[in-house]
Coordinates of C-alpha atoms in Angstrom, one line a residue:
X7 CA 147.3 -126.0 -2.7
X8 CA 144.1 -123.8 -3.5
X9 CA 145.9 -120.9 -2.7
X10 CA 148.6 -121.6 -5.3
X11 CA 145.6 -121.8 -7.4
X12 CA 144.8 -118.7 -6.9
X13 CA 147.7 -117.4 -8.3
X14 CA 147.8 -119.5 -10.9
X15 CA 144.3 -118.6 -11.6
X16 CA 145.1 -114.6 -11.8
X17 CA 147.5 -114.4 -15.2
X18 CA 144.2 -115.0 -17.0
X19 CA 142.0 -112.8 -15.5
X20 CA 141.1 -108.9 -16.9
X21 CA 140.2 -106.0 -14.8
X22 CA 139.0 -102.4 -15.1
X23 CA 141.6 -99.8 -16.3
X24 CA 143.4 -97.6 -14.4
X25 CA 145.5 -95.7 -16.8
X26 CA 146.8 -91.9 -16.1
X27 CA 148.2 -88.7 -17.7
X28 CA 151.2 -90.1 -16.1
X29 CA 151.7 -93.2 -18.1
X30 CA 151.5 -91.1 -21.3
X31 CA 154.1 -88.6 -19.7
X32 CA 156.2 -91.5 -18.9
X33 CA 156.5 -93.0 -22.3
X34 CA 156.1 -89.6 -24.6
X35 CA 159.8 -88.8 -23.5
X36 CA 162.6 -89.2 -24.4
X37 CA 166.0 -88.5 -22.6
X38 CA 169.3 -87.2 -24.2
X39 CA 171.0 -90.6 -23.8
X40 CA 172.9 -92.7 -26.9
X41 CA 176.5 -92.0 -27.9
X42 CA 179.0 -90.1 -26.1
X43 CA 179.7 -87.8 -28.8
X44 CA 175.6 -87.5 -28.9
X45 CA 175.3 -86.4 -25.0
X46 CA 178.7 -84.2 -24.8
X47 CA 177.2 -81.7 -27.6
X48 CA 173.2 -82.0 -26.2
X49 CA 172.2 -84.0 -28.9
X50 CA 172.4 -81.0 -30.8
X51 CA 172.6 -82.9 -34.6
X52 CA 169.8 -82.4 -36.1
X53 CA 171.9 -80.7 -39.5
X54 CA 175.1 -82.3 -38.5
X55 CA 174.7 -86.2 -39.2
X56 CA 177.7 -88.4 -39.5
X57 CA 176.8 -89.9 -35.4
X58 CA 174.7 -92.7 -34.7
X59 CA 172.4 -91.4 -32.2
X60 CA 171.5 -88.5 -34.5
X61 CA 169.7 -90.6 -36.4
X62 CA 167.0 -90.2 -33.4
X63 CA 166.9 -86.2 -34.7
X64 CA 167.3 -86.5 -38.0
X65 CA 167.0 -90.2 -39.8
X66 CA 169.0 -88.0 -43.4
X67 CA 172.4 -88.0 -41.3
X68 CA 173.4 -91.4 -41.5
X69 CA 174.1 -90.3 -45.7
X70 CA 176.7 -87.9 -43.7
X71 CA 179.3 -90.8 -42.5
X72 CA 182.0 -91.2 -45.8
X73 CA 182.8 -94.7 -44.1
X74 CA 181.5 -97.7 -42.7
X75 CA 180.9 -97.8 -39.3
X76 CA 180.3 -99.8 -36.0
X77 CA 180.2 -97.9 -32.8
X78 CA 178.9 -98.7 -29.0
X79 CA 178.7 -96.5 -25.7
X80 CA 178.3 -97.5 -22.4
X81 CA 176.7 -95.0 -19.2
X82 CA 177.1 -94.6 -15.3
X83 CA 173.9 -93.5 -14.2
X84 CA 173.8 -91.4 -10.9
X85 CA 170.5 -90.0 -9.5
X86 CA 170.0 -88.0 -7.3
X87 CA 166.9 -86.8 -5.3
X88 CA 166.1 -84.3 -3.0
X89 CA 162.4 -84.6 -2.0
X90 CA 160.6 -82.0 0.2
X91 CA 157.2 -83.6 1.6
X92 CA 156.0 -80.9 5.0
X93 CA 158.4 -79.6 6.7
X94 CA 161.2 -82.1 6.1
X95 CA 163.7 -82.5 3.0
X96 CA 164.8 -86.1 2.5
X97 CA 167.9 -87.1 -0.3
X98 CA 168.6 -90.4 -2.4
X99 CA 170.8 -91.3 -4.6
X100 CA 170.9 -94.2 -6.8
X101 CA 173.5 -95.4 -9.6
X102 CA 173.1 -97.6 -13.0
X103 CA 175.8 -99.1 -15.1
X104 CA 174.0 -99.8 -18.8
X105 CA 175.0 -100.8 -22.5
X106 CA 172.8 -97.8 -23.9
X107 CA 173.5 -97.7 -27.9
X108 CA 174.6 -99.9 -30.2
X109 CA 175.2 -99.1 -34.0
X110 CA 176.1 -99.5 -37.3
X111 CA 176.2 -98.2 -41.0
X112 CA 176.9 -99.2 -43.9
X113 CA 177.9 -96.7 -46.6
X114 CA 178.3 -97.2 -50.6
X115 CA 179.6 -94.7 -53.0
X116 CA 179.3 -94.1 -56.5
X117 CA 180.9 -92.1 -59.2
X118 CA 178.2 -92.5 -62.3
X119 CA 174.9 -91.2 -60.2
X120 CA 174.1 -88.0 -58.7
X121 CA 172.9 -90.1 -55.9
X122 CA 176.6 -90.0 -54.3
X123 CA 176.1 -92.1 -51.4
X124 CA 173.7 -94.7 -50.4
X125 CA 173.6 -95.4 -46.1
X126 CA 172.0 -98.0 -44.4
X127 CA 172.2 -98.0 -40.7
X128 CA 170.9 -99.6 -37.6
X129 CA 171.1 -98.3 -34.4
X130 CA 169.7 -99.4 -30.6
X131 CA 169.2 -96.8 -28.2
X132 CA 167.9 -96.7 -24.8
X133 CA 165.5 -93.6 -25.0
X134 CA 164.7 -93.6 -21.6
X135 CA 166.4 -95.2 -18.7
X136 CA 163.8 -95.4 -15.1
X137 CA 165.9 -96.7 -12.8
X138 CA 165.6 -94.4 -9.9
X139 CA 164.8 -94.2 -6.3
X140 CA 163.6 -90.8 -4.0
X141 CA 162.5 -91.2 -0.1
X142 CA 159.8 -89.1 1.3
X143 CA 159.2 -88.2 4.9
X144 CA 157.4 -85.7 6.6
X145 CA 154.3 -84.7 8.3
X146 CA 150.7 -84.0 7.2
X147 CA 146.7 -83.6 7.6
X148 CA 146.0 -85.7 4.8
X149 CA 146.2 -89.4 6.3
X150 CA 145.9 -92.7 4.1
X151 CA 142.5 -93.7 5.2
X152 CA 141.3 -91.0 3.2
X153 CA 142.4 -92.8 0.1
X154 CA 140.5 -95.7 1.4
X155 CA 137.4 -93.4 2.1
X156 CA 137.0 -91.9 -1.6
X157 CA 137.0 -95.4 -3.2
X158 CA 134.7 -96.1 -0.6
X159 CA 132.1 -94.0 -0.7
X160 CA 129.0 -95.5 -2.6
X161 CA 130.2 -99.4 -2.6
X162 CA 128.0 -101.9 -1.5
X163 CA 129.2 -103.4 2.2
X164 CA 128.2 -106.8 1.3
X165 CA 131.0 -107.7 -1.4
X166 CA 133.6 -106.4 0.8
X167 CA 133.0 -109.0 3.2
X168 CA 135.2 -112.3 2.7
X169 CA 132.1 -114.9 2.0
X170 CA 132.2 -118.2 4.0
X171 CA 134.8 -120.9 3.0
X172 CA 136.4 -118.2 0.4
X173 CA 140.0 -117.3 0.9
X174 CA 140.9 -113.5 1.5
X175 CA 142.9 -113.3 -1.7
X176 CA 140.4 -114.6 -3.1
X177 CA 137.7 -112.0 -2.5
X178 CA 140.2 -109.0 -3.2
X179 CA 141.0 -111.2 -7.0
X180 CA 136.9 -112.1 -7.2
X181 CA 135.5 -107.9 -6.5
X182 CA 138.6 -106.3 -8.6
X183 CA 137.5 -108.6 -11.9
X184 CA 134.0 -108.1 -11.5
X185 CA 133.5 -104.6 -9.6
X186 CA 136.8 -103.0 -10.7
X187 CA 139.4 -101.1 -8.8
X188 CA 137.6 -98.6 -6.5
X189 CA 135.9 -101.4 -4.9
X190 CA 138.6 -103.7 -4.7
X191 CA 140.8 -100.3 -2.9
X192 CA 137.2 -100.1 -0.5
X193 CA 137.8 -104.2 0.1
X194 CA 141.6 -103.6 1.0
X195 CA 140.5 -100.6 3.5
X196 CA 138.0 -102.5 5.2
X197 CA 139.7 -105.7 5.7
X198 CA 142.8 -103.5 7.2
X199 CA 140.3 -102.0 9.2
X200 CA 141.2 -98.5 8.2
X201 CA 138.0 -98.1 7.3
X202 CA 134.1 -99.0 9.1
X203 CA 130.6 -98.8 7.6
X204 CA 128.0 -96.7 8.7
X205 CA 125.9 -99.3 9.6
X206 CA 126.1 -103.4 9.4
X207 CA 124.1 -104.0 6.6
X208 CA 125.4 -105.4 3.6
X209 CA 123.3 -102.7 1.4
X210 CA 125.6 -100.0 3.6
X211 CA 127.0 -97.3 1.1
X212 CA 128.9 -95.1 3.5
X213 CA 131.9 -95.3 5.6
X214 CA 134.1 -93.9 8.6
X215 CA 137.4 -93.3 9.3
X216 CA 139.2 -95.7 12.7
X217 CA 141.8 -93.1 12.6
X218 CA 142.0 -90.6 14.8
X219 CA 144.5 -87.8 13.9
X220 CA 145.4 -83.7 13.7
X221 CA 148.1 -84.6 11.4
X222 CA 149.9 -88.2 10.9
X223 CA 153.9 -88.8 10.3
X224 CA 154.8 -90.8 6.7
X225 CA 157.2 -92.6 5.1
X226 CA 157.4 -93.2 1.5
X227 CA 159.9 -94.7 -0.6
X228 CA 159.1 -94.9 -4.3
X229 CA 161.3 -97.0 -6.5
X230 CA 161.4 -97.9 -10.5
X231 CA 163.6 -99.6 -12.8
X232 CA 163.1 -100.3 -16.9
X233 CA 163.8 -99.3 -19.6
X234 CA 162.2 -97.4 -22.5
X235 CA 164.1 -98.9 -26.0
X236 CA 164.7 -97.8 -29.4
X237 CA 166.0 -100.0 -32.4
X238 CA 166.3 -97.6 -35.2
X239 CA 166.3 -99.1 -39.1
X240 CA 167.4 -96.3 -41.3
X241 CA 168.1 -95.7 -44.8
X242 CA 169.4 -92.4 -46.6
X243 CA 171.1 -91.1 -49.5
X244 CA 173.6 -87.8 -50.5
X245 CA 172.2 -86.2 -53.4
X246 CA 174.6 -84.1 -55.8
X247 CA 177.0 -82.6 -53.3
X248 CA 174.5 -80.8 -50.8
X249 CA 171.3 -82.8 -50.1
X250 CA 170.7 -85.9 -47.8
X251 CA 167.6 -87.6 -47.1
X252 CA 166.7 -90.2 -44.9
X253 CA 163.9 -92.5 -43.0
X254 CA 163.9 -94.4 -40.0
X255 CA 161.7 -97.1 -38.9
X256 CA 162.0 -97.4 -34.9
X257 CA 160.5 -100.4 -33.2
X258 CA 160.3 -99.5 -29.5
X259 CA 160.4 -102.1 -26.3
X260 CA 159.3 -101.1 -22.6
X261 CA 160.0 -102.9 -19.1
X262 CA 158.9 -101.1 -16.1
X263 CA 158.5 -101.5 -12.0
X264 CA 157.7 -99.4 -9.9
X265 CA 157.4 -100.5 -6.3
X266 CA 156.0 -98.0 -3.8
X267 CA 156.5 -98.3 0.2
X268 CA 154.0 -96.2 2.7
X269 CA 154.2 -96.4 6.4
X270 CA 152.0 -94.0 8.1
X271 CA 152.0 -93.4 12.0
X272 CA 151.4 -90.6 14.8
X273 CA 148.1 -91.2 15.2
X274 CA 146.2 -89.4 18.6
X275 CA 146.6 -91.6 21.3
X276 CA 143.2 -92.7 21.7
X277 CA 142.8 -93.6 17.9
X278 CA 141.7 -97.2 17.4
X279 CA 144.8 -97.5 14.7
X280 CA 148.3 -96.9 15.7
X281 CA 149.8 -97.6 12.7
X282 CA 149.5 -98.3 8.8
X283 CA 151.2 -99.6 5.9
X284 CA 150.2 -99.6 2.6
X285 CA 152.7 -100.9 -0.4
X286 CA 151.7 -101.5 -4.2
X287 CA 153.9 -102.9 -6.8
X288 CA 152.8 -102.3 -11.0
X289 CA 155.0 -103.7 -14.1
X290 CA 154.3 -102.7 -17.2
X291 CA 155.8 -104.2 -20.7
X292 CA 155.0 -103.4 -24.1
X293 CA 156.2 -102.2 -27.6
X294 CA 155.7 -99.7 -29.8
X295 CA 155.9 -98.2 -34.1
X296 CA 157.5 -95.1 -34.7
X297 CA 159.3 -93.7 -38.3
X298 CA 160.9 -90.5 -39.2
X299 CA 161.5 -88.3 -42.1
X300 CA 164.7 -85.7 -42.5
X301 CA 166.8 -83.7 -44.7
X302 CA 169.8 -81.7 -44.8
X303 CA 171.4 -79.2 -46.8
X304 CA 174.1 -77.6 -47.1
X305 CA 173.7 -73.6 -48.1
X306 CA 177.9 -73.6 -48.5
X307 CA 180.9 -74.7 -47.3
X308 CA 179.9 -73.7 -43.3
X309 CA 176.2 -73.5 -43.4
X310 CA 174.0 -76.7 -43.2
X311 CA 170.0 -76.4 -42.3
X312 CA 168.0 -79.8 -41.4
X313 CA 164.6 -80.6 -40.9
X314 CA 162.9 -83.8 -39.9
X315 CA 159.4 -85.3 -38.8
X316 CA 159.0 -87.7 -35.9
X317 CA 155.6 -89.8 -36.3
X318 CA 153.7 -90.4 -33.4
X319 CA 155.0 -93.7 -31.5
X320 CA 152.0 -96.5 -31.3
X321 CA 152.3 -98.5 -28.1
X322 CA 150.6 -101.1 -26.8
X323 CA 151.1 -101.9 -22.9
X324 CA 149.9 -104.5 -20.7
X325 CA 149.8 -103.9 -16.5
X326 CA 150.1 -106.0 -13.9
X327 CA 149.3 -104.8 -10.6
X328 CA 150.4 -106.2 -6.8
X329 CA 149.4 -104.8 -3.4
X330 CA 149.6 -105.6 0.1
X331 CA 148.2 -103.8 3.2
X332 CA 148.3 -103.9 7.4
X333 CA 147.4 -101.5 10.4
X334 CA 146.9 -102.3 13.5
X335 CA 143.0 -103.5 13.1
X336 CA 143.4 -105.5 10.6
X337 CA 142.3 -108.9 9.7
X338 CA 144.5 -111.8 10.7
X339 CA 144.9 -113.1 7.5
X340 CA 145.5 -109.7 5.4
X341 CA 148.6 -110.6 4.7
X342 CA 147.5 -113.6 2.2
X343 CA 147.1 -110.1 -0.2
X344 CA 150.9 -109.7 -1.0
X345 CA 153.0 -109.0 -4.4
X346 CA 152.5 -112.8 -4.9
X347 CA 148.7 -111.9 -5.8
X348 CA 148.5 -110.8 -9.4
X349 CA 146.3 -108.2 -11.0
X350 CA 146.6 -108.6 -15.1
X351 CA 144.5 -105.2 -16.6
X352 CA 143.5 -105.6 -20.3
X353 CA 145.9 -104.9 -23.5
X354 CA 145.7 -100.5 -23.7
X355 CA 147.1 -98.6 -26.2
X356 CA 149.2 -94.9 -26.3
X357 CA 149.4 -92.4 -29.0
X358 CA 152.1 -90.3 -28.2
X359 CA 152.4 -86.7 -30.0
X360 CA 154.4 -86.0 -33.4
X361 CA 157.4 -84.0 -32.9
X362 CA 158.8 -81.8 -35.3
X363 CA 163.0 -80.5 -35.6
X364 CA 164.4 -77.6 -36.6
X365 CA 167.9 -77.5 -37.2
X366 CA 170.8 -75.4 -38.1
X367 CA 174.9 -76.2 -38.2
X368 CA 177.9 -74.1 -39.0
X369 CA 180.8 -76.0 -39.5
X370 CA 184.5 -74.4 -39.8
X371 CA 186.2 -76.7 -41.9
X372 CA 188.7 -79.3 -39.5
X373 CA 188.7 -76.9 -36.6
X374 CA 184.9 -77.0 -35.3
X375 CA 181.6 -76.9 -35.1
X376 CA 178.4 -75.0 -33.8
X377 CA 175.0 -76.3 -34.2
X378 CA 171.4 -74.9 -32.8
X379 CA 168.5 -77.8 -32.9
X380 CA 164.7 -76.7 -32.0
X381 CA 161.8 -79.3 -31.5
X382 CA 157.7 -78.8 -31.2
X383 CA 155.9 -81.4 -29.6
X384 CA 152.1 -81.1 -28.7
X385 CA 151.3 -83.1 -25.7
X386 CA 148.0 -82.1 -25.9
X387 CA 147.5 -84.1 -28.4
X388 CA 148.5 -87.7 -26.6
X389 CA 145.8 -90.3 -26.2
X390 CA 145.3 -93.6 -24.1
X391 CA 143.3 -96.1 -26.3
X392 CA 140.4 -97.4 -27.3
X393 CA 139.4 -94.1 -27.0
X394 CA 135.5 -95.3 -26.6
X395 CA 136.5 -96.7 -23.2
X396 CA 134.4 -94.1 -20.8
X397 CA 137.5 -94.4 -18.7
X398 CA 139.9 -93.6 -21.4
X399 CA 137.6 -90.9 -23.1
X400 CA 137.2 -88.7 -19.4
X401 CA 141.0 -88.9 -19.1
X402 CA 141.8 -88.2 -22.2
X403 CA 139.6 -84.8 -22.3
X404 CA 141.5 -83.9 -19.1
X405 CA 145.1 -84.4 -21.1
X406 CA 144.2 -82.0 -23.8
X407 CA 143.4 -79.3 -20.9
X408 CA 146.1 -80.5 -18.6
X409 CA 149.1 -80.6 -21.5
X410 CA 150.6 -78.2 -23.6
X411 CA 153.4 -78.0 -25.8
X412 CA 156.7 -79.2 -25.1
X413 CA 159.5 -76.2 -26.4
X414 CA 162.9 -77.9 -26.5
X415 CA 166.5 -76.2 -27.6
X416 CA 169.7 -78.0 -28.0
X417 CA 172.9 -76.3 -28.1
X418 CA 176.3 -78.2 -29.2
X419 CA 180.0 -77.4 -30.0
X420 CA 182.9 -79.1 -31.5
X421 CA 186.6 -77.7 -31.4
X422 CA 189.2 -79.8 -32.8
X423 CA 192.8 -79.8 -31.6
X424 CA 194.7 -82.4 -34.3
X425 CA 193.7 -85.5 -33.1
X426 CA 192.0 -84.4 -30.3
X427 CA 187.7 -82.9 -29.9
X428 CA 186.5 -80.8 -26.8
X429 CA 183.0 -81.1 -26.9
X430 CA 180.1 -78.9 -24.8
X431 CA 176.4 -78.8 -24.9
X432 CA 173.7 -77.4 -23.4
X433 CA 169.8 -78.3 -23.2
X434 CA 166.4 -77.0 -22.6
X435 CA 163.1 -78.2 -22.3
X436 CA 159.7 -76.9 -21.3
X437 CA 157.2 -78.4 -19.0
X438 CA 154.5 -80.4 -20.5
X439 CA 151.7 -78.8 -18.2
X440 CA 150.0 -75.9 -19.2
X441 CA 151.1 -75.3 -15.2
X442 CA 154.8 -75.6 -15.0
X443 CA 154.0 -75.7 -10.9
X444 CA 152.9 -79.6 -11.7
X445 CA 156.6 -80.7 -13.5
X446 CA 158.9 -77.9 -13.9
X447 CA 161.7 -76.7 -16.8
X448 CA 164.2 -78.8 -17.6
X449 CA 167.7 -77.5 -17.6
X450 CA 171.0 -79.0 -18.6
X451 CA 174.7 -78.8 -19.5
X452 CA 177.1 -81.3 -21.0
X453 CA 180.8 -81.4 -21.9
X454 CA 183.0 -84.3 -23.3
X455 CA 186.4 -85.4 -25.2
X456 CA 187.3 -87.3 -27.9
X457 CA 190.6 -89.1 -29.7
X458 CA 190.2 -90.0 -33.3
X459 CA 193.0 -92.6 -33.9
X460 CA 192.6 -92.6 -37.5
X461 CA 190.2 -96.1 -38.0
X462 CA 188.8 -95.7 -34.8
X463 CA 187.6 -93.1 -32.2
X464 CA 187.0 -93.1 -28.1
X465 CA 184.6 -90.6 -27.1
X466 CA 184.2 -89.7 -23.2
X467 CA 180.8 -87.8 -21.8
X468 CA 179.8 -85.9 -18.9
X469 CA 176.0 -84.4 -19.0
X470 CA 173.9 -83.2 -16.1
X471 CA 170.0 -82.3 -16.5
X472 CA 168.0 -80.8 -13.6
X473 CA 164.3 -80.5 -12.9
X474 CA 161.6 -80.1 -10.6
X475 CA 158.6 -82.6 -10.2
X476 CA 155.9 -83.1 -8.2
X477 CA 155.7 -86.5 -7.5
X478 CA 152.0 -87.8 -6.2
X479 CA 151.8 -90.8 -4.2
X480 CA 148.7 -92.1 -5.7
X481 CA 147.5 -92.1 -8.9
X482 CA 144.0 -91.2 -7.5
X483 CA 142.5 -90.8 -3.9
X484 CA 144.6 -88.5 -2.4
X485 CA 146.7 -85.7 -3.4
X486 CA 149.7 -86.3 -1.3
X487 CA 152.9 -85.2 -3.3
X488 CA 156.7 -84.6 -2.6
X489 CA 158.1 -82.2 -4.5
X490 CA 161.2 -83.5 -6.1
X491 CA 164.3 -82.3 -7.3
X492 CA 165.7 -84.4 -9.9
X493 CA 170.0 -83.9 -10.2
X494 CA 170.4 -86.5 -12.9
X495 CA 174.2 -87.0 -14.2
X496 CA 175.8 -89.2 -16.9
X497 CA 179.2 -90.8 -17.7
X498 CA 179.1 -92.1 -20.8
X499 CA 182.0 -93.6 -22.7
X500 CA 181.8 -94.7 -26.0
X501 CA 184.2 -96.4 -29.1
X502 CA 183.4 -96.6 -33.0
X503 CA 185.3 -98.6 -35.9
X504 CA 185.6 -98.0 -39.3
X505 CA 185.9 -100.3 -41.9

């Protein structure tokens, strides 16, 4: 019953932060996803309008629809992940169905203003979808008890001792709330045994390695799910015959997992450990304020030029954190310390960069249309908050050197056969690193078709985005990294009423 407690007694508990460049990284972007129509031309809309997801580009092109409208797109995500850790290359797939965009607007004329049209729109997008999976195996010199060793290294022996009549789980719950996370990592080693002190004395600062090794053989599987949410309030307006104008207010919603698997062997034969696991589990919900300024105009009958502001997105995130570990010298209760044992970090904030959008459209009457968008967004200038957390402030300094700015270019094309649009697209981004070595270019192409049946239309998407990233195992520790090849494609079908 006390250890039920214990659990219990976790939800209410705070611990020391251990928030990374990589949480900002995760929730700064946002993926090409929303309507079909959106993805087949690369979300290239920033002067066209008239499409629901656009409004994400440019909040001034919901005053482009001439009707009322409802619209809604489903997606087939497929994954796939080719991950090169020494000398072996390992591949994953995974696949996602999701209900990514819901919308609608609402458009009223008038005759006796030079405001011609009024729009108000909502709209729901899923910005970012992290459901994905990549499997890591190979061989290397950098073992897991070294991760064990860094946190190590200056802790106190006597608080990583289980105390008489205290539970295991206990202790790891008791030093992480009072002495943080590198001393609760330095508990977890020494209770696997991976780790030994020095010397048996409770005011021991310095530890040793039980494994024995040249190089060691590991497994790693690394698997997330979420989402990253947008529902878009938007209002805009046509004035005379060749301006619109619009803002959105965006209220964004996150769910994340990501559950991580390490199993680590190959050990010399006369090493005290044999083998070691290591596994560690972290969710993370939260919400977020964004808005967004845009106009269009049209320079004549083909030439239309947009422009639009994207505040910085405000989120605040809470963590949880779960871990369990086992080798071959470990304690016989270790495995009391499982995903069933809660870590609940303080309330954080994340100030993710402005982003500003460039746009220009050339439209040839009913038969087509070509349109160019460019974006600028300095990552340097994200931020994990309260910035006068010591914590916060050190990794902060090291995003401004780390980051850079973020280049992206959307290309889109419409050509219209009666009833029927083929649609293509193409998409670039820039790293975010200063050292493109870190998380590479992205790259992507996308085609689609569409039927316009007069009141209603059905829109079908194929896109495909590729990059490179380097994908750690640790947030801090050790280095280890595969480098991963991300293949990520996307079916999309999608169907809008008018009315």
């Amino acid at each position: 019953m006390k250890r039920i407690s214990t659990f219990i007694m976790v939800l209410a508990c705070t611990f020391a932060s251990a928030q990374t460049i990589d949480d900002v990284l995760r929730y700064s972007t946002e993926n090409t996803l929303g309507t079909a129509r959106f993805q087949a031309m690369g979300g290239a809309f920033g002067a066209l309008g008239g499409d629901f997801s656009a409004l994400n580009v440019n909040p001034a092109g919901s005053a482009v629809f001439n009707f009322s409208e409802i619209g809604v797109t489903g997606s087939n995500y497929h994954r796939n992940n080719d991950a090169t850790f020494g000398n072996s290359i390992s591949n994953n797939t995974d696949n996602s169905l999701e209900l990514n965009q819901v919308g609608g607007v609402f458009v009223f004329k008038s005759n006796n203003s030079p405001w011609k049209k009024i729009a108000l729109a909502f709209n729901y997008d899923m910005v970012q979808n992290f459901d994905n999976e990549f499997y890591a195996r190979g061989n290397t010199q950098v073992g897991i008890d070294n991760y064990f060793l860094n946190f190590a290294q200056g802790q106190a022996l006597g608080p990583l001792r289980v105390q008489q009549g205290e539970y295991i789980e206990e202790a790891y719950l008791d030093i992480g709330s009072s002495l943080g996370y590198a001393a609760q990592q330095a508990f977890l080693g020494f209770q696997a045994g991976i780790i030994e002190p020095t010397a048996d004395d409770d005011a021991n600062t310095s530890y040793f390695s039980n494994a024995e090794y040249g190089s060691v053989n590991q497994q790693y599987l690394q698997n997330t799910s979420g989402y990253n949410s947008k529902f878009t309030l938007n209002f805009a307006g046509q004035y005379q015959e060749n301006l619109y104008i619009g803002a959105n207010l965006n209220f964004h919603n996150i769910m994340y997992d990501r559950f991580t698997y390490l199993d680590e062997d190959g050990y010399d034969q006369s090493s005290p450990i044999q083998f070691t696991s290591f596994d560690n589990l972290l969710h993370t919900e939260g919400y977020g304020f964004s808005f967004g300024l845009g106009a269009i105009a049209k320079l004549n009958e083909s030439i239309r030029v947009g422009g639009s502001y994207q505040s910085p997105t405000w989120y605040t995130l809470t963590d949880d954190t779960s871990q369990r570990v086992n080798s071959s010298l470990a304690v016989s209760d270790i495995d009391y310390i499982n995903f069933n044992i809660v870590n609940l970090y303080d309330e954080y904030r994340i100030k993710t960069p402005e982003k500003f959008t460039g746009s220009l459209a050339m439209v040839f009457g009913q038969d087509g249309l070509l349109s160019f968008d460019y974006s600028y967004q300095d990552m340097s200038k994200a931020e994990l908050r309260p910035t006068s957390d010591p914590n916060f402030s050190s990794e902060n300094a090291f995003i401004a050197n780390a980051l850079g700015a973020v280049n992206s270019y959307r290309v889109g094309g419409e050509y219209r056969i009666e009833e029927v649009s083929l649609r293509a697209g193409y998409r670039f981004e820039s790293s975010p690193y200063e050292n493109g070595d870190l998380v590479g270019d992205l790259t992507g192409f996308s085609a689609g078709i569409g039927y316009n049946f007069g009141g209603s239309r059905l829109d079908l998407a194929f896109s495909r985005t590729e990059q490179d990233v380097n994908s750690y195992f640790f947030d801090a520790g050790i280095d280890n990294a595969a480098l991963v090849n991300q293949i990520n494609t996307n079916i999309s079908l999608g169907y809008s009423v008018k009315f």
